[in-house]
Amino acid sequence: MVDSSIKPSDADVVQAVLAGNINAFETLMDRYSDQALTIVKRHIPAGDVEDILQDVFIRAYQSLSTYEGRGGGFKSWLSSIAVRTCYDHWRTLYRSKEVPFSSITDAHEKWLEDVVAERSEDALIEKGRAREARELLEWAMARLSAEERMVVDLLYLEGMPGKEAAALLGWSAVNVKVRAYRARKKLNKILQGLIRHEERGR
Amino acid sequence: MTDLDKDRQDRIRLALASAHRERAETEIEIGESWRGRVMGRIRGGVEPDRRAVFQELFGRFVWRVVPIGAALVFGLVIVFSQMGVRTSQELAGFIVEEPVDLGLYAYTYYNK
């Protein structure tokens, strides 16, 4: 007798979908939509998350024949698709010059000045929860390229190792390293400009 | 003001990383309607993305071929160097040492 409580493996589900059982794809969505949602939320503004997450699963479905079940399995394969979909989204926006450019107010400059003067780690983390912090981050990120934006997100803000980021983005480790170095330099310059502006205003 | 020193950079990074995490913690519910839309698109006839599949397979193939290509180039360099093929430096040296000979050679070559 076959035990119906045994869950089919991801590879079995993939095979079923490829064999024509489209509905089996829902099993993969059940298993991995939360994880993919977490990734997309990190890189995309809240208003676009649902649409991008939809694109992630459509793209996964379209590329299912390339899934080999190696390494971290379906989870890591889907993570890579999620990160690349976010990257493509930004690339399209930057190309069409549709990246929203917010403006900076005295409150943001004051926030940055306070951060630079702060010594306590807990206080810095707390400061990062402020609205000004998110807005300033968006403002600075809009001044980077799509590539720089992704490496800043993954390496600088999430602390991901370069090799892991390279695997997710499908770039070479050297490429990621070089881009991360340039992006960090550019970001520091952007923020430094704000601090300078604040100091001049005194 | 001088460039942002490392200490200041670290403080800014810590605060911005916290802002980044905060963004990821935003509550977004994906429910049945979202799932229905995805499955609707798939059932509606989403074709396999041949370009994406090609790029994926091409990427894998290229990386596998790179060591073979490098070994081939290395091998060819050794073979040519042993065959006595003159490098550009040798030719330049020849021109400097024997400008008249080369000039005559060029003259006869172009006036055959």
CSV table of C-alpha atoms in Angstrom, one decimal:
chain,number,residue,atom,x,y,z
A,1,MET,CA,0.0,0.0,0.0
A,2,VAL,CA,1.3,3.5,-0.8
A,3,ASP,CA,1.5,5.9,2.1
A,4,SER,CA,-0.3,9.1,0.8
A,5,SER,CA,1.2,11.2,3.7
A,6,ILE,CA,4.7,11.0,2.2
A,7,LYS,CA,5.4,14.3,0.6
A,8,PRO,CA,6.9,14.1,-2.9
A,9,SER,CA,10.4,15.6,-3.1
A,10,ASP,CA,10.9,18.9,-5.0
A,11,ALA,CA,12.6,17.1,-7.8
A,12,ASP,CA,9.5,14.8,-8.1
A,13,VAL,CA,7.2,17.8,-8.2
A,14,VAL,CA,9.3,19.4,-10.9
A,15,GLN,CA,9.2,16.2,-13.0
A,16,ALA,CA,5.5,16.1,-12.6
A,17,VAL,CA,5.1,19.7,-13.8
A,18,LEU,CA,7.5,19.1,-16.7
A,19,ALA,CA,5.4,16.0,-17.6
A,20,GLY,CA,2.4,18.2,-18.0
A,21,ASN,CA,0.8,18.3,-14.6
A,22,ILE,CA,0.7,22.1,-14.3
A,23,ASN,CA,-1.3,22.0,-11.1
A,24,ALA,CA,1.7,20.4,-9.3
A,25,PHE,CA,3.4,23.8,-9.5
A,26,GLU,CA,1.1,25.0,-6.7
A,27,THR,CA,2.9,22.6,-4.4
A,28,LEU,CA,6.2,24.4,-5.1
A,29,MET,CA,4.5,27.8,-4.5
A,30,ASP,CA,3.1,26.5,-1.2
A,31,ARG,CA,6.5,25.4,-0.1
A,32,TYR,CA,8.6,28.4,-1.2
A,33,SER,CA,6.4,31.5,-1.6
A,34,ASP,CA,7.2,32.8,2.0
A,35,GLN,CA,11.0,32.4,1.4
A,36,ALA,CA,10.8,34.1,-2.0
A,37,LEU,CA,8.6,36.9,-0.5
A,38,THR,CA,11.3,37.6,2.1
A,39,ILE,CA,13.9,38.0,-0.6
A,40,VAL,CA,11.8,40.2,-2.8
A,41,LYS,CA,10.8,42.5,0.1
A,42,ARG,CA,14.5,43.2,0.8
A,43,HIS,CA,15.1,44.5,-2.7
A,44,ILE,CA,11.8,46.0,-3.9
A,45,PRO,CA,9.6,48.8,-2.6
A,46,ALA,CA,6.5,47.4,-0.8
A,47,GLY,CA,4.1,48.6,-3.6
A,48,ASP,CA,5.8,46.4,-6.2
A,49,VAL,CA,6.4,43.3,-4.2
A,50,GLU,CA,3.4,41.3,-5.2
A,51,ASP,CA,4.0,41.9,-8.9
A,52,ILE,CA,7.7,41.0,-8.7
A,53,LEU,CA,6.9,37.9,-6.7
A,54,GLN,CA,4.5,36.9,-9.4
A,55,ASP,CA,7.2,37.3,-12.0
A,56,VAL,CA,9.6,35.2,-9.8
A,57,PHE,CA,7.2,32.2,-9.9
A,58,ILE,CA,6.4,32.7,-13.6
A,59,ARG,CA,10.1,32.8,-14.4
A,60,ALA,CA,10.7,29.7,-12.2
A,61,TYR,CA,8.0,27.9,-14.1
A,62,GLN,CA,9.4,29.0,-17.5
A,63,SER,CA,12.9,27.8,-16.5
A,64,LEU,CA,11.9,24.6,-14.7
A,65,SER,CA,13.7,22.5,-17.3
A,66,THR,CA,17.0,24.0,-16.2
A,67,TYR,CA,16.5,22.8,-12.6
A,68,GLU,CA,19.0,20.1,-11.8
A,69,GLY,CA,18.4,19.6,-8.1
A,70,ARG,CA,22.1,20.2,-7.2
A,71,GLY,CA,23.6,22.2,-4.4
A,72,GLY,CA,21.0,23.8,-2.1
A,73,GLY,CA,18.2,22.2,-4.1
A,74,PHE,CA,15.0,24.0,-5.2
A,75,LYS,CA,15.3,26.6,-2.4
A,76,SER,CA,18.6,28.0,-3.6
A,77,TRP,CA,17.6,27.7,-7.3
A,78,LEU,CA,14.5,29.8,-6.6
A,79,SER,CA,16.5,32.3,-4.4
A,80,SER,CA,18.7,32.9,-7.4
A,81,ILE,CA,15.7,33.5,-9.7
A,82,ALA,CA,14.2,35.8,-7.1
A,83,VAL,CA,17.4,37.9,-6.8
A,84,ARG,CA,17.9,38.1,-10.6
A,85,THR,CA,14.2,39.1,-11.1
A,86,CYS,CA,14.7,41.9,-8.6
A,87,TYR,CA,17.9,42.9,-10.4
A,88,ASP,CA,16.1,42.9,-13.8
A,89,HIS,CA,13.3,45.0,-12.4
A,90,TRP,CA,15.8,47.7,-11.3
A,91,ARG,CA,17.7,47.4,-14.6
A,92,THR,CA,14.4,48.1,-16.5
A,93,LEU,CA,13.6,51.0,-14.3
A,94,TYR,CA,17.0,52.6,-14.6
A,95,ARG,CA,17.0,52.1,-18.3
A,96,SER,CA,13.7,53.8,-18.7
A,97,LYS,CA,14.7,56.4,-16.1
A,98,GLU,CA,11.7,55.6,-14.0
A,99,VAL,CA,13.6,55.2,-10.7
A,100,PRO,CA,11.8,57.4,-8.2
A,101,PHE,CA,14.1,60.3,-7.1
A,102,SER,CA,13.0,61.5,-3.7
A,103,SER,CA,14.4,64.6,-2.2
A,104,ILE,CA,16.4,65.2,0.9
A,105,THR,CA,15.2,67.5,3.7
A,106,ASP,CA,17.0,68.9,6.7
A,107,ALA,CA,15.5,66.0,8.8
A,108,HIS,CA,17.5,63.5,6.7
A,109,GLU,CA,20.7,65.5,7.0
A,110,LYS,CA,20.2,65.8,10.7
A,111,TRP,CA,19.6,62.1,10.9
A,112,LEU,CA,22.9,61.4,9.2
A,113,GLU,CA,24.7,63.9,11.3
A,114,ASP,CA,23.3,62.2,14.5
A,115,VAL,CA,24.4,58.7,13.2
A,116,VAL,CA,27.9,59.9,12.5
A,117,ALA,CA,28.1,61.3,16.1
A,118,GLU,CA,26.5,58.3,17.7
A,119,ARG,CA,28.7,55.8,19.6
A,120,SER,CA,26.4,53.1,20.9
A,121,GLU,CA,25.6,50.2,18.5
A,122,ASP,CA,22.1,49.7,19.9
A,123,ALA,CA,21.3,53.4,19.4
A,124,LEU,CA,22.5,53.1,15.8
A,125,ILE,CA,20.3,50.1,15.1
A,126,GLU,CA,17.4,52.0,16.7
A,127,LYS,CA,18.1,55.0,14.5
A,128,GLY,CA,17.9,52.7,11.5
A,129,ARG,CA,14.3,52.1,12.3
A,130,ALA,CA,13.4,55.7,11.7
A,131,ARG,CA,11.5,56.8,8.6
A,132,GLU,CA,14.3,59.1,7.7
A,133,ALA,CA,16.7,56.2,7.6
A,134,ARG,CA,14.6,54.3,5.0
A,135,GLU,CA,14.0,57.4,2.9
A,136,LEU,CA,17.7,58.4,3.0
A,137,LEU,CA,18.6,54.8,2.0
A,138,GLU,CA,16.2,55.0,-1.0
A,139,TRP,CA,17.5,58.4,-1.9
A,140,ALA,CA,21.1,57.2,-2.0
A,141,MET,CA,20.3,53.9,-3.7
A,142,ALA,CA,18.5,55.8,-6.5
A,143,ARG,CA,21.8,57.4,-7.3
A,144,LEU,CA,23.5,54.0,-7.9
A,145,SER,CA,23.2,51.8,-10.9
A,146,ALA,CA,21.1,48.6,-10.9
A,147,GLU,CA,24.3,46.5,-10.5
A,148,GLU,CA,25.6,48.7,-7.7
A,149,ARG,CA,22.3,48.6,-6.0
A,150,MET,CA,22.2,44.8,-5.9
A,151,VAL,CA,25.7,44.4,-4.5
A,152,VAL,CA,25.1,47.1,-1.9
A,153,ASP,CA,22.0,45.3,-0.8
A,154,LEU,CA,23.6,41.9,-0.6
A,155,LEU,CA,27.1,42.6,0.6
A,156,TYR,CA,27.1,46.0,2.3
A,157,LEU,CA,23.6,45.9,4.0
A,158,GLU,CA,23.0,42.1,4.5
A,159,GLY,CA,26.7,41.2,5.0
A,160,MET,CA,26.5,38.3,2.5
A,161,PRO,CA,29.8,36.8,1.5
A,162,GLY,CA,30.9,37.7,-2.1
A,163,LYS,CA,30.9,34.1,-3.3
A,164,GLU,CA,27.3,33.6,-2.2
A,165,ALA,CA,26.2,36.9,-3.8
A,166,ALA,CA,28.0,35.9,-7.0
A,167,ALA,CA,26.1,32.6,-7.1
A,168,LEU,CA,22.8,34.3,-6.6
A,169,LEU,CA,23.4,37.0,-9.2
A,170,GLY,CA,25.1,34.6,-11.7
A,171,TRP,CA,28.2,36.8,-11.9
A,172,SER,CA,31.8,35.8,-11.2
A,173,ALA,CA,33.1,36.4,-7.7
A,174,VAL,CA,35.7,38.9,-9.1
A,175,ASN,CA,33.0,40.8,-10.8
A,176,VAL,CA,31.0,41.1,-7.6
A,177,LYS,CA,34.1,42.1,-5.6
A,178,VAL,CA,35.0,44.9,-8.1
A,179,ARG,CA,31.4,46.2,-8.3
A,180,ALA,CA,31.0,46.0,-4.5
A,181,TYR,CA,34.2,48.1,-4.1
A,182,ARG,CA,33.1,50.7,-6.5
A,183,ALA,CA,29.5,50.8,-5.2
A,184,ARG,CA,30.7,51.3,-1.6
A,185,LYS,CA,33.0,54.1,-2.7
A,186,LYS,CA,30.2,55.8,-4.6
A,187,LEU,CA,27.7,55.4,-1.7
A,188,ASN,CA,30.2,56.9,0.7
A,189,LYS,CA,30.8,59.8,-1.6
A,190,ILE,CA,27.1,60.4,-1.9
A,191,LEU,CA,26.6,60.4,1.9
A,192,GLN,CA,29.8,62.4,2.4
A,193,GLY,CA,28.3,65.1,0.2
A,194,LEU,CA,25.3,65.3,2.5
A,195,ILE,CA,27.5,65.6,5.6
A,196,ARG,CA,29.6,68.3,3.9
A,197,HIS,CA,26.5,70.2,2.9
A,198,GLU,CA,25.3,70.1,6.5
A,199,GLU,CA,28.7,71.3,7.8
A,200,ARG,CA,28.8,74.2,5.3
A,201,GLY,CA,25.3,75.2,6.4
A,202,ARG,CA,26.4,75.7,10.0
B,1,MET,CA,36.4,67.9,5.9
B,2,THR,CA,38.4,64.9,5.0
B,3,ASP,CA,36.9,61.7,3.5
B,4,LEU,CA,34.6,59.7,5.8
B,5,ASP,CA,36.9,57.7,8.1
B,6,LYS,CA,36.3,54.0,8.6
B,7,ASP,CA,34.7,54.5,12.0
B,8,ARG,CA,32.1,56.9,10.6
B,9,GLN,CA,31.5,54.7,7.6
B,10,ASP,CA,30.9,51.7,9.9
B,11,ARG,CA,28.4,53.7,12.0
B,12,ILE,CA,26.5,54.8,8.9
B,13,ARG,CA,26.5,51.2,7.5
B,14,LEU,CA,25.1,49.8,10.8
B,15,ALA,CA,22.2,52.3,10.8
B,16,LEU,CA,21.5,51.8,7.1
B,17,ALA,CA,21.6,48.0,7.5
B,18,SER,CA,19.0,48.3,10.2
B,19,ALA,CA,16.9,50.4,7.9
B,20,HIS,CA,17.3,47.7,5.2
B,21,ARG,CA,16.1,45.0,7.6
B,22,GLU,CA,13.2,47.1,8.7
B,23,ARG,CA,12.1,47.3,5.0
B,24,ALA,CA,12.2,43.5,4.8
B,25,GLU,CA,10.0,43.2,7.9
B,26,THR,CA,7.1,45.2,6.3
B,27,GLU,CA,3.9,43.1,6.5
B,28,ILE,CA,2.8,42.0,3.1
B,29,GLU,CA,0.2,39.2,2.8
B,30,ILE,CA,0.1,37.1,-0.3
B,31,GLY,CA,-3.1,35.2,-0.3
B,32,GLU,CA,-5.2,33.0,-2.5
B,33,SER,CA,-6.0,35.7,-5.0
B,34,TRP,CA,-2.3,36.3,-5.6
B,35,ARG,CA,-1.8,32.5,-6.0
B,36,GLY,CA,-4.8,32.4,-8.3
B,37,ARG,CA,-3.3,35.1,-10.5
B,38,VAL,CA,0.0,33.3,-10.9
B,39,MET,CA,-1.6,30.0,-11.7
B,40,GLY,CA,-4.0,31.8,-14.0
B,41,ARG,CA,-1.1,33.2,-16.0
B,42,ILE,CA,0.5,29.7,-16.1
B,43,ARG,CA,-2.6,27.9,-17.1
B,44,GLY,CA,-3.2,30.7,-19.7
B,45,GLY,CA,-0.3,29.4,-21.6
B,46,VAL,CA,3.0,30.8,-20.3
B,47,GLU,CA,5.6,29.3,-22.7
B,48,PRO,CA,9.0,28.3,-21.5
B,49,ASP,CA,11.3,31.3,-21.7
B,50,ARG,CA,13.6,30.0,-24.3
B,51,ARG,CA,16.0,33.0,-23.9
B,52,ALA,CA,16.3,32.4,-20.2
B,53,VAL,CA,16.8,28.7,-20.7
B,54,PHE,CA,19.4,29.3,-23.4
B,55,GLN,CA,21.2,31.9,-21.2
B,56,GLU,CA,21.3,29.5,-18.3
B,57,LEU,CA,22.6,26.6,-20.3
B,58,PHE,CA,25.0,28.8,-22.3
B,59,GLY,CA,26.4,30.2,-19.0
B,60,ARG,CA,27.0,26.7,-17.7
B,61,PHE,CA,28.5,25.6,-20.9
B,62,VAL,CA,30.8,28.6,-21.2
B,63,TRP,CA,32.3,28.1,-17.7
B,64,ARG,CA,32.9,24.4,-18.4
B,65,VAL,CA,34.7,25.3,-21.7
B,66,VAL,CA,36.9,28.1,-20.2
B,67,PRO,CA,39.6,25.8,-18.7
B,68,ILE,CA,39.8,23.8,-22.0
B,69,GLY,CA,40.1,27.1,-23.9
B,70,ALA,CA,42.8,28.4,-21.6
B,71,ALA,CA,44.8,25.1,-21.9
B,72,LEU,CA,44.4,25.3,-25.7
B,73,VAL,CA,45.8,28.9,-25.8
B,74,PHE,CA,48.6,28.0,-23.5
B,75,GLY,CA,49.5,24.9,-25.6
B,76,LEU,CA,49.4,27.0,-28.8
B,77,VAL,CA,51.7,29.6,-27.3
B,78,ILE,CA,54.3,26.9,-26.4
B,79,VAL,CA,54.0,25.3,-29.9
B,80,PHE,CA,54.4,28.6,-31.7
B,81,SER,CA,57.3,29.7,-29.6
B,82,GLN,CA,59.1,26.4,-30.3
B,83,MET,CA,58.4,26.7,-34.1
B,84,GLY,CA,60.5,29.9,-34.1
B,85,VAL,CA,57.7,32.4,-34.8
B,86,ARG,CA,59.0,35.9,-34.3
B,87,THR,CA,57.4,38.0,-31.7
B,88,SER,CA,56.7,41.6,-32.3
B,89,GLN,CA,59.7,42.5,-30.0
B,90,GLU,CA,62.0,40.4,-32.2
B,91,LEU,CA,60.7,42.1,-35.3
B,92,ALA,CA,61.1,45.5,-33.8
B,93,GLY,CA,64.7,44.6,-32.8
B,94,PHE,CA,65.3,43.5,-36.4
B,95,ILE,CA,64.1,46.8,-37.8
B,96,VAL,CA,66.3,48.8,-35.4
B,97,GLU,CA,69.3,46.7,-36.2
B,98,GLU,CA,68.9,46.3,-39.9
B,99,PRO,CA,66.9,49.2,-41.2
B,100,VAL,CA,68.4,49.1,-44.7
B,101,ASP,CA,67.8,45.4,-45.2
B,102,LEU,CA,64.2,45.7,-44.1
B,103,GLY,CA,63.8,48.8,-46.3
B,104,LEU,CA,65.1,46.9,-49.4
B,105,TYR,CA,62.9,43.9,-48.5
B,106,ALA,CA,59.9,46.1,-48.3
B,107,TYR,CA,60.8,47.8,-51.6
B,108,THR,CA,61.2,44.6,-53.5
B,109,TYR,CA,58.1,43.1,-51.9
B,110,TYR,CA,55.8,46.0,-52.9
B,111,ASN,CA,57.4,46.4,-56.4
B,112,LYS,CA,57.2,42.8,-57.6
